[in-house]
């Protein structure tokens, strides 16, 4: 995932948590907010200590970023969003994680409509 597509600073995370909308399933929570300077979008990933040690958390962050990178052309533009990883996601395969991620993004209305 390219560096310019990442949300890094605390103010951006706080703004999205405060003013954004959210949607969740059992594996992920997605908070999002429209942002005109985000081209095409910016992603932040959060994995708390509840889901496991540093190795597990970093692996989950890497997997989420990879799923978003692969599906990047399907995601709505000018958007900042944060994906929070929940504990049930830890035991899933990459295919199951991708399916769950696409489900939560679709329900949140963050995927482009097929033509």
Coordinates of C-alpha atoms in Angstrom, one line a residue:
X1 CA 0.0 0.0 0.0
X2 CA 1.4 3.4 -1.0
X3 CA 2.4 5.7 1.8
X4 CA 0.2 8.6 0.5
X5 CA -2.9 6.3 0.8
X6 CA -2.3 5.8 4.6
X7 CA -3.9 7.7 7.5
X8 CA -1.1 8.3 10.0
X9 CA -1.8 11.2 12.4
X10 CA -4.1 11.3 15.4
X11 CA -6.1 14.3 14.2
X12 CA -7.3 12.4 11.2
X13 CA -8.3 9.3 13.2
X14 CA -10.1 11.5 15.8
X15 CA -11.9 13.5 13.1
X16 CA -13.2 10.3 11.5
X17 CA -14.2 8.7 14.8
X18 CA -16.0 11.9 15.8
X19 CA -17.7 13.0 12.5
X20 CA -17.7 9.8 10.4
X21 CA -20.2 7.1 9.9
X22 CA -19.6 3.5 10.8
X23 CA -20.7 0.0 9.9
X24 CA -19.6 -3.4 11.4
X25 CA -19.8 -7.1 11.0
X26 CA -18.3 -9.7 13.4
X27 CA -14.7 -9.4 11.9
X28 CA -14.4 -5.7 11.1
X29 CA -15.6 -2.2 12.0
X30 CA -15.3 0.5 9.3
X31 CA -15.5 4.2 10.1
X32 CA -15.5 6.6 7.1
X33 CA -15.7 10.2 6.2
X34 CA -15.7 12.1 3.0
X35 CA -12.4 14.0 2.4
X36 CA -11.8 16.0 -0.8
X37 CA -8.0 15.9 -0.5
X38 CA -7.9 12.1 -0.3
X39 CA -7.0 10.9 -3.8
X40 CA -8.3 8.3 -4.4
X41 CA -8.8 7.3 -0.7
X42 CA -6.8 7.0 2.5
X43 CA -6.8 4.0 4.9
X44 CA -6.0 3.6 8.6
X45 CA -6.0 0.2 10.2
X46 CA -6.4 -0.4 14.0
X47 CA -5.8 -3.7 15.8
X48 CA -6.0 -3.5 19.5
X49 CA -4.1 -5.6 22.0
X50 CA -7.2 -7.6 22.6
X51 CA -6.7 -9.6 19.4
X52 CA -3.2 -10.8 20.2
X53 CA 0.4 -10.0 20.5
X54 CA 2.4 -7.7 18.2
X55 CA 3.0 -10.4 15.7
X56 CA -0.7 -11.2 15.4
X57 CA -1.7 -7.5 15.2
X58 CA 0.9 -6.6 12.6
X59 CA -0.1 -9.6 10.5
X60 CA -3.7 -8.6 10.6
X61 CA -2.8 -5.0 9.6
X62 CA -0.7 -6.3 6.7
X63 CA -3.5 -8.6 5.5
X64 CA -6.1 -5.8 5.7
X65 CA -3.9 -3.4 3.7
X66 CA -3.3 -6.0 1.1
X67 CA -7.0 -6.7 0.7
X68 CA -7.6 -3.0 0.3
X69 CA -4.7 -2.6 -2.2
X70 CA -6.1 -5.5 -4.3
X71 CA -9.6 -4.0 -4.3
X72 CA -8.5 -0.4 -4.5
X73 CA -10.2 0.3 -7.9
X74 CA -13.6 -0.8 -6.4
X75 CA -13.5 1.6 -3.5
X76 CA -15.3 4.9 -3.7
X77 CA -12.9 7.9 -4.2
X78 CA -12.3 11.0 -1.9
X79 CA -12.8 9.0 1.2
X80 CA -10.9 8.5 4.5
X81 CA -11.7 5.3 6.3
X82 CA -10.5 3.3 9.3
X83 CA -10.8 -0.5 9.5
X84 CA -10.8 -1.9 13.1
X85 CA -9.9 -5.6 13.3
X86 CA -12.0 -7.6 15.7
X87 CA -10.9 -10.8 17.4
X88 CA -12.9 -13.3 15.3
X89 CA -10.9 -12.2 12.2
X90 CA -7.7 -13.6 13.6
X91 CA -8.4 -17.3 12.8
X92 CA -9.7 -16.7 9.2
X93 CA -8.0 -17.5 6.0
X94 CA -7.1 -14.7 3.5
X95 CA -10.1 -15.6 1.3
X96 CA -12.5 -15.4 4.2
X97 CA -11.0 -12.1 5.4
X98 CA -11.4 -10.7 1.9
X99 CA -15.0 -11.8 1.7
X100 CA -15.8 -10.3 5.1
X101 CA -14.0 -7.1 4.3
X102 CA -15.9 -6.7 1.0
X103 CA -19.1 -7.4 2.8
X104 CA -18.6 -4.7 5.4
X105 CA -17.5 -2.2 2.7
X106 CA -20.5 -3.0 0.5
X107 CA -22.9 -2.7 3.4
X108 CA -21.3 0.7 4.3
X109 CA -21.8 1.8 0.7
X110 CA -18.0 2.3 0.1
X111 CA -17.8 0.1 -3.1
X112 CA -18.4 1.5 -6.5
X113 CA -21.5 0.3 -8.3
X114 CA -21.0 -2.1 -11.2
X115 CA -22.1 -0.8 -14.6

